[in-house]
PDB file of N, CA and C in Angstrom:
ATOM      1  N   MET R   1     -16.429   1.750   0.693  1.00 69.00           N
ATOM      2  CA  MET R   1     -16.131   0.686  -0.240  1.00 69.00           C
ATOM      3  C   MET R   1     -15.585   1.247  -1.553  1.00 69.00           C
ATOM      4  N   LYS R   2     -16.128   2.366  -1.986  1.00 75.00           N
ATOM      5  CA  LYS R   2     -15.690   2.965  -3.242  1.00 75.00           C
ATOM      6  C   LYS R   2     -14.222   3.385  -3.211  1.00 75.00           C
ATOM      7  N   PRO R   3     -13.735   4.037  -2.122  1.00 77.00           N
ATOM      8  CA  PRO R   3     -12.323   4.411  -2.087  1.00 77.00           C
ATOM      9  C   PRO R   3     -11.392   3.199  -2.131  1.00 77.00           C
ATOM     10  N   ILE R   4     -11.778   2.120  -1.492  1.00 76.00           N
ATOM     11  CA  ILE R   4     -10.953   0.912  -1.500  1.00 76.00           C
ATOM     12  C   ILE R   4     -10.882   0.338  -2.913  1.00 76.00           C
ATOM     13  N   ALA R   5     -12.010   0.313  -3.621  1.00 80.00           N
ATOM     14  CA  ALA R   5     -12.027  -0.191  -4.997  1.00 80.00           C
ATOM     15  C   ALA R   5     -11.162   0.677  -5.899  1.00 80.00           C
ATOM     16  N   CYS R   6     -11.192   1.987  -5.700  1.00 76.00           N
ATOM     17  CA  CYS R   6     -10.364   2.897  -6.495  1.00 76.00           C
ATOM     18  C   CYS R   6      -8.882   2.659  -6.232  1.00 76.00           C
ATOM     19  N   LEU R   7      -8.507   2.445  -4.981  1.00 75.00           N
ATOM     20  CA  LEU R   7      -7.107   2.178  -4.656  1.00 75.00           C
ATOM     21  C   LEU R   7      -6.638   0.855  -5.252  1.00 75.00           C
ATOM     22  N   ILE R   8      -7.490  -0.148  -5.201  1.00 76.00           N
ATOM     23  CA  ILE R   8      -7.119  -1.446  -5.791  1.00 76.00           C
ATOM     24  C   ILE R   8      -6.921  -1.293  -7.291  1.00 76.00           C
ATOM     25  N   ALA R   9      -7.802  -0.532  -7.953  1.00 79.00           N
ATOM     26  CA  ALA R   9      -7.655  -0.299  -9.392  1.00 79.00           C
ATOM     27  C   ALA R   9      -6.371   0.463  -9.694  1.00 79.00           C
ATOM     28  N   LEU R  10      -6.050   1.466  -8.878  1.00 74.00           N
ATOM     29  CA  LEU R  10      -4.827   2.242  -9.069  1.00 74.00           C
ATOM     30  C   LEU R  10      -3.590   1.364  -8.911  1.00 74.00           C
ATOM     31  N   PHE R  11      -3.557   0.553  -7.860  1.00 74.00           N
ATOM     32  CA  PHE R  11      -2.424  -0.341  -7.635  1.00 74.00           C
ATOM     33  C   PHE R  11      -2.329  -1.387  -8.743  1.00 74.00           C
ATOM     34  N   GLY R  12      -3.475  -1.856  -9.224  1.00 72.00           N
ATOM     35  CA  GLY R  12      -3.479  -2.836 -10.307  1.00 72.00           C
ATOM     36  C   GLY R  12      -2.896  -2.259 -11.582  1.00 72.00           C
ATOM     37  N   LEU R  13      -3.276  -1.032 -11.926  1.00 69.00           N
ATOM     38  CA  LEU R  13      -2.723  -0.383 -13.112  1.00 69.00           C
ATOM     39  C   LEU R  13      -1.223  -0.152 -12.977  1.00 69.00           C
ATOM     40  N   ALA R  14      -0.795   0.285 -11.816  1.00 67.00           N
ATOM     41  CA  ALA R  14       0.635   0.532 -11.598  1.00 67.00           C
ATOM     42  C   ALA R  14       1.428  -0.769 -11.657  1.00 67.00           C
ATOM     43  N   ALA R  15       0.863  -1.850 -11.148  1.00 68.00           N
ATOM     44  CA  ALA R  15       1.576  -3.124 -11.091  1.00 68.00           C
ATOM     45  C   ALA R  15       1.664  -3.807 -12.449  1.00 68.00           C
ATOM     46  N   CYS R  16       0.668  -3.612 -13.316  1.00 67.00           N
ATOM     47  CA  CYS R  16       0.684  -4.329 -14.596  1.00 67.00           C
ATOM     48  C   CYS R  16       1.502  -3.604 -15.649  1.00 67.00           C
ATOM     49  N   GLY R  17       1.840  -2.348 -15.446  1.00 60.00           N
ATOM     50  CA  GLY R  17       2.700  -1.644 -16.381  1.00 60.00           C
ATOM     51  C   GLY R  17       1.972  -1.011 -17.547  1.00 60.00           C
ATOM     52  N   ILE R  18       0.649  -0.858 -17.478  1.00 62.00           N
ATOM     53  CA  ILE R  18      -0.100  -0.287 -18.589  1.00 62.00           C
ATOM     54  C   ILE R  18       0.293   1.171 -18.847  1.00 62.00           C
ATOM     55  N   ASP R  19       0.758   1.864 -17.833  1.00 61.00           N
ATOM     56  CA  ASP R  19       1.142   3.266 -17.984  1.00 61.00           C
ATOM     57  C   ASP R  19       2.661   3.448 -18.004  1.00 61.00           C
ATOM     58  N   GLY R  20       3.403   2.406 -18.259  1.00 66.00           N
ATOM     59  CA  GLY R  20       4.872   2.481 -18.286  1.00 66.00           C
ATOM     60  C   GLY R  20       5.472   1.255 -17.620  1.00 66.00           C
ATOM     61  N   GLU R  21       6.653   1.433 -17.086  1.00 71.00           N
ATOM     62  CA  GLU R  21       7.331   0.336 -16.385  1.00 71.00           C
ATOM     63  C   GLU R  21       6.508  -0.135 -15.192  1.00 71.00           C
ATOM     64  N   PRO R  22       6.483  -1.444 -14.915  1.00 70.00           N
ATOM     65  CA  PRO R  22       5.787  -1.935 -13.718  1.00 70.00           C
ATOM     66  C   PRO R  22       6.438  -1.400 -12.435  1.00 70.00           C
ATOM     67  N   VAL R  23       5.617  -1.137 -11.443  1.00 75.00           N
ATOM     68  CA  VAL R  23       6.095  -0.623 -10.159  1.00 75.00           C
ATOM     69  C   VAL R  23       5.853  -1.704  -9.113  1.00 75.00           C
ATOM     70  N   ARG R  24       6.893  -2.026  -8.342  1.00 80.00           N
ATOM     71  CA  ARG R  24       6.750  -3.048  -7.309  1.00 80.00           C
ATOM     72  C   ARG R  24       6.022  -2.477  -6.096  1.00 80.00           C
ATOM     73  N   PRO R  25       5.019  -3.178  -5.616  1.00 83.00           N
ATOM     74  CA  PRO R  25       4.345  -2.731  -4.394  1.00 83.00           C
ATOM     75  C   PRO R  25       5.223  -2.990  -3.171  1.00 83.00           C
ATOM     76  N   THR R  26       4.975  -2.243  -2.111  1.00 85.00           N
ATOM     77  CA  THR R  26       5.682  -2.440  -0.858  1.00 85.00           C
ATOM     78  C   THR R  26       4.679  -2.820   0.228  1.00 85.00           C
ATOM     79  N   ALA R  27       5.137  -3.561   1.209  1.00 88.00           N
ATOM     80  CA  ALA R  27       4.269  -3.963   2.312  1.00 88.00           C
ATOM     81  C   ALA R  27       5.070  -3.952   3.603  1.00 88.00           C
ATOM     82  N   ASN R  28       4.386  -3.643   4.693  1.00 87.00           N
ATOM     83  CA  ASN R  28       5.016  -3.610   6.000  1.00 87.00           C
ATOM     84  C   ASN R  28       4.005  -4.106   7.023  1.00 87.00           C
ATOM     85  N   LEU R  29       4.396  -5.078   7.830  1.00 90.00           N
ATOM     86  CA  LEU R  29       3.553  -5.607   8.897  1.00 90.00           C
ATOM     87  C   LEU R  29       4.259  -5.386  10.221  1.00 90.00           C
ATOM     88  N   GLY R  30       3.481  -5.061  11.258  1.00 92.00           N
ATOM     89  CA  GLY R  30       4.102  -4.835  12.555  1.00 92.00           C
ATOM     90  C   GLY R  30       3.225  -5.263  13.711  1.00 92.00           C
ATOM     91  N   ILE R  31       3.876  -5.682  14.779  1.00 91.00           N
ATOM     92  CA  ILE R  31       3.208  -6.026  16.035  1.00 91.00           C
ATOM     93  C   ILE R  31       3.910  -5.258  17.137  1.00 91.00           C
ATOM     94  N   ASN R  32       3.141  -4.506  17.908  1.00 90.00           N
ATOM     95  CA  ASN R  32       3.697  -3.733  19.016  1.00 90.00           C
ATOM     96  C   ASN R  32       3.129  -4.245  20.334  1.00 90.00           C
ATOM     97  N   ILE R  33       4.009  -4.417  21.301  1.00 92.00           N
ATOM     98  CA  ILE R  33       3.597  -4.846  22.638  1.00 92.00           C
ATOM     99  C   ILE R  33       4.003  -3.751  23.608  1.00 92.00           C
ATOM    100  N   GLY R  34       3.022  -3.236  24.333  1.00 90.00           N
ATOM    101  CA  GLY R  34       3.295  -2.168  25.281  1.00 90.00           C
ATOM    102  C   GLY R  34       2.418  -2.287  26.507  1.00 90.00           C
ATOM    103  N   SER R  35       2.428  -1.247  27.325  1.00 89.00           N
ATOM    104  CA  SER R  35       1.639  -1.275  28.554  1.00 89.00           C
ATOM    105  C   SER R  35       0.143  -1.276  28.274  1.00 89.00           C
ATOM    106  N   GLY R  36      -0.263  -0.808  27.091  1.00 87.00           N
ATOM    107  CA  GLY R  36      -1.682  -0.801  26.726  1.00 87.00           C
ATOM    108  C   GLY R  36      -2.146  -2.091  26.081  1.00 87.00           C
ATOM    109  N   GLY R  37      -1.254  -3.041  25.895  1.00 92.00           N
ATOM    110  CA  GLY R  37      -1.614  -4.311  25.284  1.00 92.00           C
ATOM    111  C   GLY R  37      -0.865  -4.532  23.982  1.00 92.00           C
ATOM    112  N   ILE R  38      -1.410  -5.392  23.162  1.00 92.00           N
ATOM    113  CA  ILE R  38      -0.795  -5.732  21.880  1.00 92.00           C
ATOM    114  C   ILE R  38      -1.574  -5.037  20.771  1.00 92.00           C
ATOM    115  N   SER R  39      -0.851  -4.420  19.832  1.00 90.00           N
ATOM    116  CA  SER R  39      -1.503  -3.799  18.682  1.00 90.00           C
ATOM    117  C   SER R  39      -0.781  -4.226  17.411  1.00 90.00           C
ATOM    118  N   THR R  40      -1.539  -4.350  16.349  1.00 90.00           N
ATOM    119  CA  THR R  40      -0.976  -4.753  15.062  1.00 90.00           C
ATOM    120  C   THR R  40      -1.238  -3.667  14.035  1.00 90.00           C
ATOM    121  N   GLY R  41      -0.470  -3.677  12.970  1.00 90.00           N
ATOM    122  CA  GLY R  41      -0.661  -2.720  11.901  1.00 90.00           C
ATOM    123  C   GLY R  41      -0.076  -3.234  10.607  1.00 90.00           C
ATOM    124  N   ALA R  42      -0.583  -2.710   9.508  1.00 91.00           N
ATOM    125  CA  ALA R  42      -0.090  -3.098   8.200  1.00 91.00           C
ATOM    126  C   ALA R  42      -0.152  -1.898   7.267  1.00 91.00           C
ATOM    127  N   THR R  43       0.801  -1.829   6.342  1.00 88.00           N
ATOM    128  CA  THR R  43       0.838  -0.776   5.346  1.00 88.00           C
ATOM    129  C   THR R  43       1.138  -1.407   3.994  1.00 88.00           C
ATOM    130  N   VAL R  44       0.394  -0.989   2.974  1.00 88.00           N
ATOM    131  CA  VAL R  44       0.614  -1.444   1.613  1.00 88.00           C
ATOM    132  C   VAL R  44       0.685  -0.216   0.728  1.00 88.00           C
ATOM    133  N   GLY R  45       1.627  -0.187  -0.197  1.00 88.00           N
ATOM    134  CA  GLY R  45       1.733   0.967  -1.063  1.00 88.00           C
ATOM    135  C   GLY R  45       2.664   0.745  -2.235  1.00 88.00           C
ATOM    136  N   VAL R  46       2.837   1.803  -3.017  1.00 85.00           N
ATOM    137  CA  VAL R  46       3.773   1.803  -4.137  1.00 85.00           C
ATOM    138  C   VAL R  46       4.565   3.096  -4.081  1.00 85.00           C
ATOM    139  N   SER R  47       5.776   3.067  -4.624  1.00 82.00           N
ATOM    140  CA  SER R  47       6.578   4.283  -4.687  1.00 82.00           C
ATOM    141  C   SER R  47       7.361   4.293  -5.988  1.00 82.00           C
ATOM    142  N   GLN R  48       7.483   5.475  -6.557  1.00 79.00           N
ATOM    143  CA  GLN R  48       8.281   5.663  -7.756  1.00 79.00           C
ATOM    144  C   GLN R  48       8.868   7.057  -7.688  1.00 79.00           C
ATOM    145  N   GLY R  49      10.195   7.105  -7.605  1.00 78.00           N
ATOM    146  CA  GLY R  49      10.860   8.396  -7.460  1.00 78.00           C
ATOM    147  C   GLY R  49      10.442   9.047  -6.151  1.00 78.00           C
ATOM    148  N   PRO R  50      10.099  10.328  -6.194  1.00 83.00           N
ATOM    149  CA  PRO R  50       9.720  11.031  -4.960  1.00 83.00           C
ATOM    150  C   PRO R  50       8.260  10.811  -4.565  1.00 83.00           C
ATOM    151  N   LEU R  51       7.473  10.111  -5.394  1.00 80.00           N
ATOM    152  CA  LEU R  51       6.049   9.924  -5.127  1.00 80.00           C
ATOM    153  C   LEU R  51       5.804   8.599  -4.406  1.00 80.00           C
ATOM    154  N   ARG R  52       5.060   8.657  -3.308  1.00 81.00           N
ATOM    155  CA  ARG R  52       4.672   7.450  -2.562  1.00 81.00           C
ATOM    156  C   ARG R  52       3.189   7.502  -2.278  1.00 81.00           C
ATOM    157  N   VAL R  53       2.525   6.366  -2.514  1.00 83.00           N
ATOM    158  CA  VAL R  53       1.105   6.228  -2.220  1.00 83.00           C
ATOM    159  C   VAL R  53       0.961   4.974  -1.373  1.00 83.00           C
ATOM    160  N   GLY R  54       0.281   5.087  -0.246  1.00 83.00           N
ATOM    161  CA  GLY R  54       0.135   3.947   0.632  1.00 83.00           C
ATOM    162  C   GLY R  54      -1.152   3.964   1.412  1.00 83.00           C
ATOM    163  N   VAL R  55      -1.524   2.803   1.913  1.00 82.00           N
ATOM    164  CA  VAL R  55      -2.724   2.643   2.733  1.00 82.00           C
ATOM    165  C   VAL R  55      -2.303   1.935   4.012  1.00 82.00           C
ATOM    166  N   GLY R  56      -2.650   2.504   5.146  1.00 83.00           N
ATOM    167  CA  GLY R  56      -2.326   1.897   6.434  1.00 83.00           C
ATOM    168  C   GLY R  56      -3.557   1.318   7.096  1.00 83.00           C
ATOM    169  N   ILE R  57      -3.421   0.145   7.681  1.00 77.00           N
ATOM    170  CA  ILE R  57      -4.514  -0.512   8.399  1.00 77.00           C
ATOM    171  C   ILE R  57      -4.027  -0.772   9.810  1.00 77.00           C
ATOM    172  N   PHE R  58      -4.697  -0.169  10.775  1.00 70.00           N
ATOM    173  CA  PHE R  58      -4.291  -0.326  12.179  1.00 70.00           C
ATOM    174  C   PHE R  58      -5.430  -0.778  13.016  1.00 70.00           C
TER     175      PHE R  58
END
């Protein structure tokens, strides 16, 4: 629970612009259908220049 709260705080600070220009978050949702069945996944993150931070949920 603590790591999730830290990530939310980090994304919140980046999104509000307290440390500079606001950074737009990115999101990606996917559904895969294969011989093993159906699987879903999601990724949420932020990127600025060469730095990317993201969290994947599968």
